[in-house]
Short mmCIF file of C-alpha atoms in Angstrom, two decimals:
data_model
loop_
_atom_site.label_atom_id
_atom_site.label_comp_id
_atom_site.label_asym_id
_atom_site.label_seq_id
_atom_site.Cartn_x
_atom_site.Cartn_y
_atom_site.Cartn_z
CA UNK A 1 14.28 52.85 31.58
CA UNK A 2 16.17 52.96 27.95
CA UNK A 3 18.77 51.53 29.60
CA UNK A 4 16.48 48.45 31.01
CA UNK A 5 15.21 48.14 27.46
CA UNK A 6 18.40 48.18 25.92
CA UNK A 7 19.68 45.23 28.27
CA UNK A 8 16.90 43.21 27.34
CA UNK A 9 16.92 44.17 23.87
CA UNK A 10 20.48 42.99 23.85
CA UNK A 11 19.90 39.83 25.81
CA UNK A 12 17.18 38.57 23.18
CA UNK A 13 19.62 39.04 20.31
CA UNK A 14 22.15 36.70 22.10
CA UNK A 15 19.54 34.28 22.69
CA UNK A 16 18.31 34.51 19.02
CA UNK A 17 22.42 34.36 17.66
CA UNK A 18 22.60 30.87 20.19
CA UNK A 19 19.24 29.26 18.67
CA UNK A 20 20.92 29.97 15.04
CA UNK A 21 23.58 28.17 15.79
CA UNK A 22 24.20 24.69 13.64
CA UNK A 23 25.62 22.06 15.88
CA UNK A 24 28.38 19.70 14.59
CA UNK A 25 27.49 16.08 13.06
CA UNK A 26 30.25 12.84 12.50
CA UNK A 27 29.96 12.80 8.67
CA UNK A 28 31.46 9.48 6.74
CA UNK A 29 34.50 10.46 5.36
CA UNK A 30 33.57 9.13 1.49
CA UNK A 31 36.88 8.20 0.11
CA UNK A 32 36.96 4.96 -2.43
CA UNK A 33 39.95 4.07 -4.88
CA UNK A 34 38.65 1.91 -7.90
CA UNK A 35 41.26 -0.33 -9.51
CA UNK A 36 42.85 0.39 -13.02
CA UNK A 37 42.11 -2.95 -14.68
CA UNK A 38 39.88 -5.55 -14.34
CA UNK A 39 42.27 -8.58 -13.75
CA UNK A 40 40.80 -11.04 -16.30
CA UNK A 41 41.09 -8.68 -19.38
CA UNK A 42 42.72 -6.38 -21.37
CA UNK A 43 42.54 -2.43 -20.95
CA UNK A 44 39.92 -0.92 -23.39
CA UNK A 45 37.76 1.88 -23.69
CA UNK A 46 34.79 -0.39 -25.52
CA UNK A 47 32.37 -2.34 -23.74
CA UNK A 48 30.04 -5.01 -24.68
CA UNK A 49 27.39 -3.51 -22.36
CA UNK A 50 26.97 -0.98 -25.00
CA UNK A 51 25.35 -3.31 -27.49
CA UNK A 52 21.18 -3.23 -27.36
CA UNK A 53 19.98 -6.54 -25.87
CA UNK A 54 18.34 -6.57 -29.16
CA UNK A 55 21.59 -7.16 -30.67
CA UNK A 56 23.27 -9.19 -27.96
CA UNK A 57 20.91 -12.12 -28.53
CA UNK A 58 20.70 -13.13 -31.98
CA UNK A 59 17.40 -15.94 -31.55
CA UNK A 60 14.66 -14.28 -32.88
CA UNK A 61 12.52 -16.84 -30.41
CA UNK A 62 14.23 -15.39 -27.47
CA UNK A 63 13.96 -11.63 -28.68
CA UNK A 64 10.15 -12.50 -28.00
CA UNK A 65 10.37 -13.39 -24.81
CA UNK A 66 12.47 -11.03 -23.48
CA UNK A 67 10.26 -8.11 -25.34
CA UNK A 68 7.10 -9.42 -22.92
CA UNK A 69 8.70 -9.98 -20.31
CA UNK A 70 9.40 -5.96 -20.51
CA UNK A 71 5.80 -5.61 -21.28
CA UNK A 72 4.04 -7.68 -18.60
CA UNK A 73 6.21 -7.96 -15.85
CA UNK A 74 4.97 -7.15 -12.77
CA UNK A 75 7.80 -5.92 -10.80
CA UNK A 76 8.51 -3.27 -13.91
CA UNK A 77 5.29 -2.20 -13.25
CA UNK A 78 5.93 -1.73 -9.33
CA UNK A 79 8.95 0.70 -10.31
CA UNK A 80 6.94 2.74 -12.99
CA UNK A 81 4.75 3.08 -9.53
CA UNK A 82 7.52 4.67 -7.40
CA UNK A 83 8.41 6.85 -9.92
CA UNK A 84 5.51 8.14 -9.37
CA UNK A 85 5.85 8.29 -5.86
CA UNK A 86 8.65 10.27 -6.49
CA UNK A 87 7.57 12.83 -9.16
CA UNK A 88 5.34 13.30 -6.39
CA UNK A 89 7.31 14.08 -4.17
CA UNK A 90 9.34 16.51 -6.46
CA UNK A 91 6.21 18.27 -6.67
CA UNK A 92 5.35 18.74 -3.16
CA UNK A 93 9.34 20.17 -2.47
CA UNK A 94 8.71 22.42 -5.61
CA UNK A 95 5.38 24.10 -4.09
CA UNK A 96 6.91 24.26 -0.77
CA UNK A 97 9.09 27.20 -2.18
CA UNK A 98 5.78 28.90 -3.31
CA UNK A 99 3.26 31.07 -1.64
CA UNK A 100 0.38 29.77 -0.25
CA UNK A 101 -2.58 31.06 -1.38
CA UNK A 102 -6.29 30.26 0.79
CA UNK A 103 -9.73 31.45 -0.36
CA UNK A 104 -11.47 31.99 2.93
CA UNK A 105 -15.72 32.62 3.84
CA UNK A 106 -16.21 32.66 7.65
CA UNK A 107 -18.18 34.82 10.22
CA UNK A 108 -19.60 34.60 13.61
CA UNK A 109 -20.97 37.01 16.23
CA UNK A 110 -20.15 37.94 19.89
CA UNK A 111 -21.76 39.76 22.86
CA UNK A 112 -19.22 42.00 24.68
CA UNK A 113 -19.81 42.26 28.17
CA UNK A 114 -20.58 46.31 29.24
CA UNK A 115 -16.96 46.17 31.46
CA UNK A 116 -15.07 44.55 28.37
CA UNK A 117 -12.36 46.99 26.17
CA UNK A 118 -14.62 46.01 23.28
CA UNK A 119 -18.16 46.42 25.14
CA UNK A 120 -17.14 50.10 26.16
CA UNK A 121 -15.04 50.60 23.23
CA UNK A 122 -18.02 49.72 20.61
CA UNK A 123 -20.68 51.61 23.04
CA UNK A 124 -18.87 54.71 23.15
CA UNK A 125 -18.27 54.55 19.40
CA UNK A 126 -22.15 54.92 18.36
CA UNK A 127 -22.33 57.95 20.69
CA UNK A 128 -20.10 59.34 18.82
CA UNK A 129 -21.84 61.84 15.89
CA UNK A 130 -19.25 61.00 13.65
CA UNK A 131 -20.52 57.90 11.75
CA UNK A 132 -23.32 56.77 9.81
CA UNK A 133 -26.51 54.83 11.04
CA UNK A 134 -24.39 51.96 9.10
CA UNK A 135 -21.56 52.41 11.12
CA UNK A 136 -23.37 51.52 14.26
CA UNK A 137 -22.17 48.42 15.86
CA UNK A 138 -24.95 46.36 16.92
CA UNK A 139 -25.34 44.55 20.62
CA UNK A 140 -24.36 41.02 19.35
CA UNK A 141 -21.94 42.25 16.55
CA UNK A 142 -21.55 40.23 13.75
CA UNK A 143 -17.98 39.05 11.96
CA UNK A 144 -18.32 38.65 8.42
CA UNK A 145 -15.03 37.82 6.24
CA UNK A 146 -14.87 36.36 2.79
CA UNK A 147 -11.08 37.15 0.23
CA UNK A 148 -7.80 36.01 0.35
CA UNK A 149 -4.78 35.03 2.51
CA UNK A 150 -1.40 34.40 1.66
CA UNK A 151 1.91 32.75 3.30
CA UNK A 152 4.97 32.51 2.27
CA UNK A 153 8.33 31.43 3.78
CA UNK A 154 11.12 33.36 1.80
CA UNK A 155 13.71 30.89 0.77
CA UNK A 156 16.39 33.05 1.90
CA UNK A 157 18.88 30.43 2.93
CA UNK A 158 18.45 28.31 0.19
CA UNK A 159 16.89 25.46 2.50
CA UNK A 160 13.47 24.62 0.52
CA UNK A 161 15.82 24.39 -2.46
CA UNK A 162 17.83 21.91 -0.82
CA UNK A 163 14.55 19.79 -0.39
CA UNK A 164 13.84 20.09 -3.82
CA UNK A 165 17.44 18.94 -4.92
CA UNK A 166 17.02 16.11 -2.38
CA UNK A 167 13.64 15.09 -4.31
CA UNK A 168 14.64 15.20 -7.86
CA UNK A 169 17.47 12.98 -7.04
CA UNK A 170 15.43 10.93 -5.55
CA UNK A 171 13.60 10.54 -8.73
CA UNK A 172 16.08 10.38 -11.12
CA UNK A 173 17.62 7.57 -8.85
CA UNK A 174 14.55 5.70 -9.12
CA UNK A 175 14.26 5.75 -12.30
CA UNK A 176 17.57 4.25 -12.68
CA UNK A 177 16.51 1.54 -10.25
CA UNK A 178 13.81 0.99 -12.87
CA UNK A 179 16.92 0.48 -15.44
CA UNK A 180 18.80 -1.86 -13.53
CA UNK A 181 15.54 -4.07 -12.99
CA UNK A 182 15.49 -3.73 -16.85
CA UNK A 183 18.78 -5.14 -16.86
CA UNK A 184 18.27 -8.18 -14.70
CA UNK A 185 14.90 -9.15 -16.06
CA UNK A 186 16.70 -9.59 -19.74
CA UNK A 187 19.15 -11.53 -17.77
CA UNK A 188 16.91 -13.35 -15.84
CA UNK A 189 14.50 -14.71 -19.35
CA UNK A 190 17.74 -15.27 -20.99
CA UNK A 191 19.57 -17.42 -18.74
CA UNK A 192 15.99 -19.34 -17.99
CA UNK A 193 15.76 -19.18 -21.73
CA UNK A 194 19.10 -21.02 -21.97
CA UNK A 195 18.33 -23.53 -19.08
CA UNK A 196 14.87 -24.71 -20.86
CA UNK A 197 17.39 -25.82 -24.18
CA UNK A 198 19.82 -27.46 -21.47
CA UNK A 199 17.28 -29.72 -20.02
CA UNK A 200 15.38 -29.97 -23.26
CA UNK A 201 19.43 -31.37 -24.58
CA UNK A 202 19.42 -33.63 -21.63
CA UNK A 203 15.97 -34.86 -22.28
CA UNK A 204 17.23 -35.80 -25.79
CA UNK A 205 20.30 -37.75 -24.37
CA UNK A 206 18.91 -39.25 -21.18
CA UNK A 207 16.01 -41.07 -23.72
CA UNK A 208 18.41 -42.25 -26.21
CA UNK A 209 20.63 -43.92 -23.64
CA UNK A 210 17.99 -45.09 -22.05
CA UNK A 211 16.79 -46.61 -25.68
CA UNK A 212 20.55 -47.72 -25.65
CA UNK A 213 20.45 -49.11 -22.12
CA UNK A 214 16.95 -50.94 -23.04
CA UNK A 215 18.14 -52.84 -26.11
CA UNK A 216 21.52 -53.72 -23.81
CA UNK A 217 18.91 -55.27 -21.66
CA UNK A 218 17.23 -57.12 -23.90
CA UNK A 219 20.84 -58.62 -25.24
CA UNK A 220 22.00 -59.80 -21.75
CA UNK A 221 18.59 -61.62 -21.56
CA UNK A 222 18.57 -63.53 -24.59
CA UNK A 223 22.41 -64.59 -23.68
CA UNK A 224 21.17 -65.33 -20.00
CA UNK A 225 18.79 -68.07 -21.72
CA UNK A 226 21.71 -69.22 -23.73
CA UNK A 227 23.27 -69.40 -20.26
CA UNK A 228 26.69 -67.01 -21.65
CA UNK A 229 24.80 -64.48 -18.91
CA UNK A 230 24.10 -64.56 -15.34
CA UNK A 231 21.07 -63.58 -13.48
CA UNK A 232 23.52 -61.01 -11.63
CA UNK A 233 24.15 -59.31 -15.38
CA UNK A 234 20.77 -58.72 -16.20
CA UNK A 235 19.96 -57.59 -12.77
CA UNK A 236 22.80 -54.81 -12.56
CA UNK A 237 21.64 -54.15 -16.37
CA UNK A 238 17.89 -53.61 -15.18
CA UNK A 239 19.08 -51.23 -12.35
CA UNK A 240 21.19 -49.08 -14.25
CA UNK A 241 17.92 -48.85 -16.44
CA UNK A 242 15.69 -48.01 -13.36
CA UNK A 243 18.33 -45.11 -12.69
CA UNK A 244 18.26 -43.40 -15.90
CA UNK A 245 15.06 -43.46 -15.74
CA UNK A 246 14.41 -41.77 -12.58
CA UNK A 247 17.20 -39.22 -14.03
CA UNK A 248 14.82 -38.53 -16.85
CA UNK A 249 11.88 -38.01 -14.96
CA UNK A 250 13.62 -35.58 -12.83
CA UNK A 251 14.34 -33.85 -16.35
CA UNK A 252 10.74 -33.54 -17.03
CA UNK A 253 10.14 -32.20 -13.72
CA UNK A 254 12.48 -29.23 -14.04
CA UNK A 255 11.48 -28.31 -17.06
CA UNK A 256 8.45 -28.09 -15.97
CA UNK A 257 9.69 -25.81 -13.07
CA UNK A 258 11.92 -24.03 -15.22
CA UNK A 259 9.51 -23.09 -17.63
CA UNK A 260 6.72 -22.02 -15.03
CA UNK A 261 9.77 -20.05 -13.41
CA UNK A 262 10.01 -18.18 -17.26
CA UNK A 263 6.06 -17.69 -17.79
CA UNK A 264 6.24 -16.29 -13.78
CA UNK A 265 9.05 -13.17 -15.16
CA UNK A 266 7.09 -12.91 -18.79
CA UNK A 267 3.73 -11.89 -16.60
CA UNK A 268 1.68 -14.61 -17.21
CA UNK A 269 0.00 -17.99 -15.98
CA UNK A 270 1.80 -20.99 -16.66
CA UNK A 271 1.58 -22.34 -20.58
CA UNK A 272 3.88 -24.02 -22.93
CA UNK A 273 7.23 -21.99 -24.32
CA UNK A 274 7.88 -22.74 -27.63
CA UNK A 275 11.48 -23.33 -28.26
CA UNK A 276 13.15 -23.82 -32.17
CA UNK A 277 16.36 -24.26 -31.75
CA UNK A 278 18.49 -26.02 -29.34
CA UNK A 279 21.64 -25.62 -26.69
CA UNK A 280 24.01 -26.21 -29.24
CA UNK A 281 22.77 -23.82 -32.03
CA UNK A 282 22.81 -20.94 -29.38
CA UNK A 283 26.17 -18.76 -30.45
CA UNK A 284 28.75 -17.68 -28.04
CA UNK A 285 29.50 -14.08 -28.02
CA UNK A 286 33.10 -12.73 -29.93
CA UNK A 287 32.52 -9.46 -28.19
CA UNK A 288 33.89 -9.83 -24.14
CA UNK A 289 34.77 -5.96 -23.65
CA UNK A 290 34.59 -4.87 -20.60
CA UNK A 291 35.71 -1.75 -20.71
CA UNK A 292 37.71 0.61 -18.02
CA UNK A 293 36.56 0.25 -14.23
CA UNK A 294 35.53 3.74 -14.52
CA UNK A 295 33.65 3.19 -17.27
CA UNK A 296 31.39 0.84 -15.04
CA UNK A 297 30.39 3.36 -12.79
CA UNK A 298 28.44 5.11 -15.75
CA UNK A 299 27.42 1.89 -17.52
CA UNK A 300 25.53 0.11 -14.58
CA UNK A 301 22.64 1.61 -13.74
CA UNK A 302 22.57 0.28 -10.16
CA UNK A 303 25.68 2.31 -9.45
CA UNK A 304 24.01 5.53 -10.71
CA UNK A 305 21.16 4.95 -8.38
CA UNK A 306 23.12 4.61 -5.40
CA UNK A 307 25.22 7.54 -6.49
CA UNK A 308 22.11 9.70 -6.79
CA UNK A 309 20.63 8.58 -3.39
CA UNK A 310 23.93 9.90 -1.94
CA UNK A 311 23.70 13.28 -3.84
CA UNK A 312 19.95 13.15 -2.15
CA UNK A 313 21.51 12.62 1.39
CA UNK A 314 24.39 15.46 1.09
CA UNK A 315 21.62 17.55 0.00
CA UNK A 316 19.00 16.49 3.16
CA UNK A 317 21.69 17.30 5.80
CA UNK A 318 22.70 21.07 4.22
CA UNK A 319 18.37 21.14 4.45
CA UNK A 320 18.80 19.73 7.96
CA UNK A 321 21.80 22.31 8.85
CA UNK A 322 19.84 25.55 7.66
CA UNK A 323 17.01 24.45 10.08
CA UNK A 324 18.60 25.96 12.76
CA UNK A 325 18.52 29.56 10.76
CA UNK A 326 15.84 32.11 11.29
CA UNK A 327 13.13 31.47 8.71
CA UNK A 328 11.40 34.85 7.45
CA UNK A 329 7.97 34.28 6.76
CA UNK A 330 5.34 36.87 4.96
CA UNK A 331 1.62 37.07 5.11
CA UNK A 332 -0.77 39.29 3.53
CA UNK A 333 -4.02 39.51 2.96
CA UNK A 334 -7.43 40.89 1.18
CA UNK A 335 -10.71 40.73 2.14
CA UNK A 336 -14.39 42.27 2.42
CA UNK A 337 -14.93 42.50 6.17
CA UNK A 338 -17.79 43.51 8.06
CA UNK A 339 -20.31 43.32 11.13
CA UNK A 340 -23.36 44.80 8.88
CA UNK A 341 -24.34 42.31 6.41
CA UNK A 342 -25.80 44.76 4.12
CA UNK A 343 -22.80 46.54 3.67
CA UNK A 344 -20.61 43.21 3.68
CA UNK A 345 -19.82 43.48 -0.12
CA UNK A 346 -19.02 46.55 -0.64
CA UNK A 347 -15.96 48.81 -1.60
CA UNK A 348 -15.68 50.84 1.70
CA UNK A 349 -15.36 46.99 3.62
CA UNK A 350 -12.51 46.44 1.82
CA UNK A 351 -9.77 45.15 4.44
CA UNK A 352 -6.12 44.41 3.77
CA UNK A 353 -2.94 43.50 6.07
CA UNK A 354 0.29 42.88 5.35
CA UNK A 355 2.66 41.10 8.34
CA UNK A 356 6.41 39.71 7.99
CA UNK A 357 8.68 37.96 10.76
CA UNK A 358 11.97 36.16 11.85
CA UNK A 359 11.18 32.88 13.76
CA UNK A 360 14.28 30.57 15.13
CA UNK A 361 14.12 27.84 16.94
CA UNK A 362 15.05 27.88 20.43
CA UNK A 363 12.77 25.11 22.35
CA UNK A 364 12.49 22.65 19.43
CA UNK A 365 16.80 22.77 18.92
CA UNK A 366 16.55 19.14 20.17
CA UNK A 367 13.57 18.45 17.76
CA UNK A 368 16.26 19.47 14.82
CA UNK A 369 19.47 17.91 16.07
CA UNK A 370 18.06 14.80 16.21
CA UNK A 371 16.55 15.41 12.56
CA UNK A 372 20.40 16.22 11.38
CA UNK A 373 21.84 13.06 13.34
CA UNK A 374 19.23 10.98 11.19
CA UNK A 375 19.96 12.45 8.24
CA UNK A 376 24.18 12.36 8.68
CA UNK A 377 23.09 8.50 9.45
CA UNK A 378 20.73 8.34 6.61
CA UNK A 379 23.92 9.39 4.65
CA UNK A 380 26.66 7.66 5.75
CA UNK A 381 23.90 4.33 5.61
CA UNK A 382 23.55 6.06 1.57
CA UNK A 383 27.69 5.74 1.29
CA UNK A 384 28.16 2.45 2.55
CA UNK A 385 25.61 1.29 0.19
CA UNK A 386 27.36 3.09 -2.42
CA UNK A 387 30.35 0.94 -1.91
CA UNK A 388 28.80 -2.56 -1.29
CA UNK A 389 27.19 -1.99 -4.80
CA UNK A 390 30.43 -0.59 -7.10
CA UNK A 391 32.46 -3.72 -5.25
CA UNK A 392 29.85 -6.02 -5.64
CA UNK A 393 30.05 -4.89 -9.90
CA UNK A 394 33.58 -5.37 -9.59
CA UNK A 395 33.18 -8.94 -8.74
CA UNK A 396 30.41 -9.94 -10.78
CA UNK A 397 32.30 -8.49 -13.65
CA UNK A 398 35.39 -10.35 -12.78
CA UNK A 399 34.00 -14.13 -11.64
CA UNK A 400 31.87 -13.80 -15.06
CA UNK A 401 34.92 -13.36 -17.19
CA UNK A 402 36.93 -16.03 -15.05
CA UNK A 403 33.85 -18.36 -15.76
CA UNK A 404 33.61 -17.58 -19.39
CA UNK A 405 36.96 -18.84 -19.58
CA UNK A 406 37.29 -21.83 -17.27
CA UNK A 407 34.14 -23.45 -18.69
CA UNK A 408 34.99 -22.71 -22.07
CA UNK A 409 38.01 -25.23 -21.43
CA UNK A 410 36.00 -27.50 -19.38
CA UNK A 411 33.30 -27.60 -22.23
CA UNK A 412 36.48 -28.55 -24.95
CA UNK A 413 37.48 -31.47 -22.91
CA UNK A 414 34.48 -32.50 -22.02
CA UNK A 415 33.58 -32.93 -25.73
CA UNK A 416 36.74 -34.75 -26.36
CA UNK A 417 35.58 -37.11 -23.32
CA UNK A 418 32.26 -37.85 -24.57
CA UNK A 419 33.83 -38.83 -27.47
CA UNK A 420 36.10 -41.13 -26.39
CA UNK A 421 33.34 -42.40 -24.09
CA UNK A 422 30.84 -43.30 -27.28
CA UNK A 423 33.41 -45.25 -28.80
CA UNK A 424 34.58 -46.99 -25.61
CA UNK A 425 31.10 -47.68 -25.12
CA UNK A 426 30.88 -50.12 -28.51
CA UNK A 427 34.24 -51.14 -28.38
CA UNK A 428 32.73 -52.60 -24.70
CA UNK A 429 29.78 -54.12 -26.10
CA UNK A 430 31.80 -55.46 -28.73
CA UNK A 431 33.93 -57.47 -26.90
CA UNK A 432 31.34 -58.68 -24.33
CA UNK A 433 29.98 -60.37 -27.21
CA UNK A 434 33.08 -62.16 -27.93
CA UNK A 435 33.68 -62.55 -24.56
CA UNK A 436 36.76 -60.32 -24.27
CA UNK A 437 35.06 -57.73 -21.80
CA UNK A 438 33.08 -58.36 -18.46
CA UNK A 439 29.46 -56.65 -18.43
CA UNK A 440 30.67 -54.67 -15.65
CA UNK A 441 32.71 -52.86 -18.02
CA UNK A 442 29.75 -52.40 -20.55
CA UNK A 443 27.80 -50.72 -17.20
CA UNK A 444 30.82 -48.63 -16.61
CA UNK A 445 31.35 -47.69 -20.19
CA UNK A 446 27.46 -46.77 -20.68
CA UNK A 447 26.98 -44.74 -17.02
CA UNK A 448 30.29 -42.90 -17.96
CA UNK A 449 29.32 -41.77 -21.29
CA UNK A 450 25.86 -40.67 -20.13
CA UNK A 451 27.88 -38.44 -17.04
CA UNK A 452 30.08 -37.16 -19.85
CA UNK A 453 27.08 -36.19 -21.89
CA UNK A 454 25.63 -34.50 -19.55
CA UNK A 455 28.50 -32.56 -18.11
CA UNK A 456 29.34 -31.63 -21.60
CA UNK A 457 26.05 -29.61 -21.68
CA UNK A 458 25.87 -28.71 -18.02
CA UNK A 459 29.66 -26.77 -18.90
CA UNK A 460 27.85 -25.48 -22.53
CA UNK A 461 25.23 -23.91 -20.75
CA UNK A 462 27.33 -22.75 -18.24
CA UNK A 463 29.74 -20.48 -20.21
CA UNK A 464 25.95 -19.10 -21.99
CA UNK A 465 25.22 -18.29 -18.52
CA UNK A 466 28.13 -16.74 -17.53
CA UNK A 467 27.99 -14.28 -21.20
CA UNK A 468 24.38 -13.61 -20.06
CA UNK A 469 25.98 -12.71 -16.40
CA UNK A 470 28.79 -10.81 -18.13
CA UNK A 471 26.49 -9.17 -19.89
CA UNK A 472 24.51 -7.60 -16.94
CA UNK A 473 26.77 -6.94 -14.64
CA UNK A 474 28.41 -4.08 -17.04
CA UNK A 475 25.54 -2.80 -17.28
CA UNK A 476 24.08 -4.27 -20.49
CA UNK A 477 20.32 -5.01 -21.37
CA UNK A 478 18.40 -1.80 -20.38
CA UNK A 479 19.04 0.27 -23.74
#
C-alpha cells in the first residue's frame, strides 16, 4: 500500500516538474550599429534641438500661434487621454500584486434528506446531551455568513512585477508619444506659418506684374491704332494677362486653404490669421547643430517611445515565461457564521479559515504557449519598429541639412536672376518702343521675370522649411 502511494506520489511530481516547464520561443536578435557622423555636418556635442521653440522662432506673431495650437489642439488632447489609459493600466498591474480583500453577507437554508451524511449527521447531533437548546440544528437549517475573505497570489517568481514593469513603460512611452506630437505640431504651425507669408509674397508680385502686364497692354493698343502694332501683339499681350491672372486667383485660393489648414492644427473654426511681417523679414537660423548620432536617440522623443515599448515587450515575455511556474495562492478568512439567527452575531459564531496552494498548469500549457508566441511576436513587431523609427531620424536629419544647403544656393542665384530679369524686362520695353526689340521678346522678358520671382520665394521658403524640418527631426520643439 505505501509503496502504491509512493508510486503515485512520485508520478504526480513528474507531471507537476513537466507542466513547469517553459518552452523555447525564436526571439529577434536586436543588434543595430548607428553611424559616427551625420554626413552633411561637422562632429559636435551641441545641438540646436536643445533650444526652446520659444527661442527658435524669434516672430512674436508666430510665438502666438504656436502657443494655441498647444492649447487647443485636438489631437494633444487625444494623447493626454491615453495617458490616462495608461496610468490606468499601471494601476490595475500594481493591485494585481495585492491581496484581495471581499466584504461578503449571504445565507440560505437546506433540507437534508433522513439517508444524507448531513441528515443523519445533524439528527444524531441534537440527541446528543452535550449542547445547548441553541445548538440544535433545526429541520430546514439555515446558513447565515456575513465578514471577510481574502486572496492573494504570492508574487514569488517575480511575474506580477513583470506586468507592472510592462505597464509603467507603457506609460512613460506614451507620454513621450505625447512629446513627439508636441514636436510636430510646432513644426506643423510653423512651416504653415511660413507658407501663408510665401503666398501672401506671391500675392504681392503676381498683382504688380499683373499692374505691369496691364499698362503693357494698354501701350500695344494705343500703338496698334497708330498701326506700329498688330492685332497678333495685343492678342498674345491680352493672353499673357488672362494667365497671370488665373495664377493669382489660384494664390487666393491657397491661401485660403492654407490658412483654414493653420486654424484646423490651432483648434478652431476657420477665421482670418493676422500676419505682420513678411517672407523676407523671417530670419534664417545661425545655429545648424546637430549634434552626435547618439545624441539623437535621447533628443527625439519618438525614439524614446519606441525604445520604451520594447523595454515593455522584453518585460511581457519574462511575464509570459513565468506562466508556466506554479503560482502559490493564499486565502483566509473571518466571519460570523451561523444556522440560528439569534445567535448569528455573536462572539461564539465567530468562524475563521486559513487555506494555501501550488497550482500549475498542465491542460491550459497550449493556452500559455500561444500567449508567449504573441508576445515574442509582439516584441520582435516592438524591435523592428524600433529601427524603422531611429533610420527614419537619420534621414530626416540628413535630407534637412542637404536641403538647407542646396536651396540656400538656389535662393542666391535665383535673386541674382530676378535681377537681371527686371532690368531685361525695361531694357525690352525700351527698345520695342524704338523699334529695336520684337514684342515677343517683351512677353518673354515679362513671363520670365515673373517665373524668377516666384521661384526666388518658392527656394526662400523652402530653406525656412527645411530649418523648421531640421528643427524637428532632432528632436526640437517639445521643451
Amino acid at each position: 500500500m505505501l509503496y502504491s502511494i509512493n508510486r503515485y506520489t512520485i508520478i504526480l511530481g513528474l507531471l507537476l516538474l513537466a507542466a513547469c516547464r517553459t518552452p523555447q520561443t525564436a526571439r529577434v536578435n536586436k543588434d543595430l550599429k548607428l553611424p559616427e557622423t551625420f554626413q552633411h555636418h561637422s562632429r559636435d556635442s551641441g545641438s540646436m534641438a536643445d533650444v526652446n521653440w520659444k527661442s527658435f522662432f524669434s516672430d512674436t506673431t508666430l510665438q502666438s500661434l504656436i502657443q494655441t495650437g498647444l492649447e487647443n489642439n485636438p489631437g494633444l488632447g487625444m494623447a493626454l487621454q491615453r495617458i490616462r489609459s495608461a496610468q490606468t493600466q499601471l494601476l490595475l498591474a500594481r493591485n494585481a500584486r495585492l491581496p484581495m480583500l471581499e466584504a461578503m453577507l449571504g445565507g440560505g437554508v437546506t433540507k437534508f434528506g433522513k439517508y444524507t451524511i448531513d441528515g443523519v449527521g445533524n439528527f444524531d447531533t441534537n440527541l446528543s446531551p452535550n449542547i445547548s437548546k441553541d445548538q440544535r440544528i433545526p429541520v430546514v437549517t439555515p446558513d447565515l455568513w456575513m465578514g471577510f475573505r481574502s486572496s492573494w497570489e504570492m508574487d514569488i517568481w517575480g511575474r506580477l512585477n513583470d506586468k507592472k514593469k510592462a505597464a509603467f513603460s507603457r506609460l512613460l512611452a506614451s507620454e513621450k508619444e505625447r512629446q513627439w506630437l508636441v514636436t510636430q505640431l510646432v513644426a506643423q504651425i510653423a512651416q504653415l506659418y511660413y507658407e501663408l507669408l510665401s503666398l501672401d509674397t506671391e500675392l504681392d508680385i503676381v498683382e504688380k506684374n499683373k499692374r505691369l502686364q496691364e499698362d503693357a497692354l494698354n501701350v500695344i493698343r494705343i500703338q496698334k491704332t497708330g498701326g506700329r502694332a498688330t492685332e497678333l501683339a495685343v492678342k498674345q499681350f491680352e493672353a499673357q494677362l488672362y494667365s497671370t491672372s488665373s495664377y493669382l486667383i489660384r494664390v487666393k485660393q491657397a491661401l485660403v486653404e492654407t490658412e483654414n489648414g493653420l486654424n484646423l492644427l490651432l483648434g478652431r473654426f476657420p477665421q482670418p490669421i493676422t500676419r505682420k511681417k513678411q517672407l523676407f523679414d523671417q530670419q534664417l537660423a545661425v545655429d545648424r547643430r546637430t549634434g552626435l548620432p547618439s545624441g539623437l536617440l535621447l533628443r527625439r522623443p519618438d525614439i524614446q517611445a519606441a525604445t520604451l515599448q520594447l523595454l515593455s515587450a522584453d518585460r511581457e515575455i519574462a511575464a509570459a515565461r513565468k506562466s508556466f511556474l506554479p503560482a502559490f495562492t493564499i486565502a483566509p478568512y473571518v466571519a460570523f457564521n451561523s444556522f440560528n439567527l439569534a445567535q448569528w452575531i455573536n462572539p461564539a459564531s465567530v468562524a475563521y479559515g486559513f487555506a494555501g496552494g501550488l497550482a500549475a498548469p498542465v491542460l491550459n500549457r497550449n493556452q500559455l504557449k500561444a500567449s508567449l508566441e504573441q508576445a515574442a511576436a509582439s516584441e520582435g513587431e516592438a524591435w523592428h519598429g524600433y529601427r524603422q523609427t531611429v533610420m527614419q531620424a537619420f534621414q530626416e536629419v540628413e535630407t534637412s541639412l542637404s536641403a538647407i544647403g542646396n536651396h540656400s544656393s538656389i535662393h542666391e542665384l535665383k535673386k541674382k536672376e530676378a535681377t537681371a530679369l527686371d532690368e531685361a524686362v525695361g531694357s525690352a520695353r525700351e527698345l520695342y518702343l524704338t523699334g529695336y526689340a520684337s514684342y515677343l521678346e517683351v512677353i518673354t522678358a515679362q513671363k520670365s521675370y515673373l517665373e524668377a520671382q516666384l521661384e526666388s520665394v518658392a527656394t526662400y521658403r523652402s530653406v525656412l522649411l527645411a530649418q523648421v524640418d531640421l528643427y524637428r527631426s532632432l528632436g526640437g520643439g517639445w521643451q
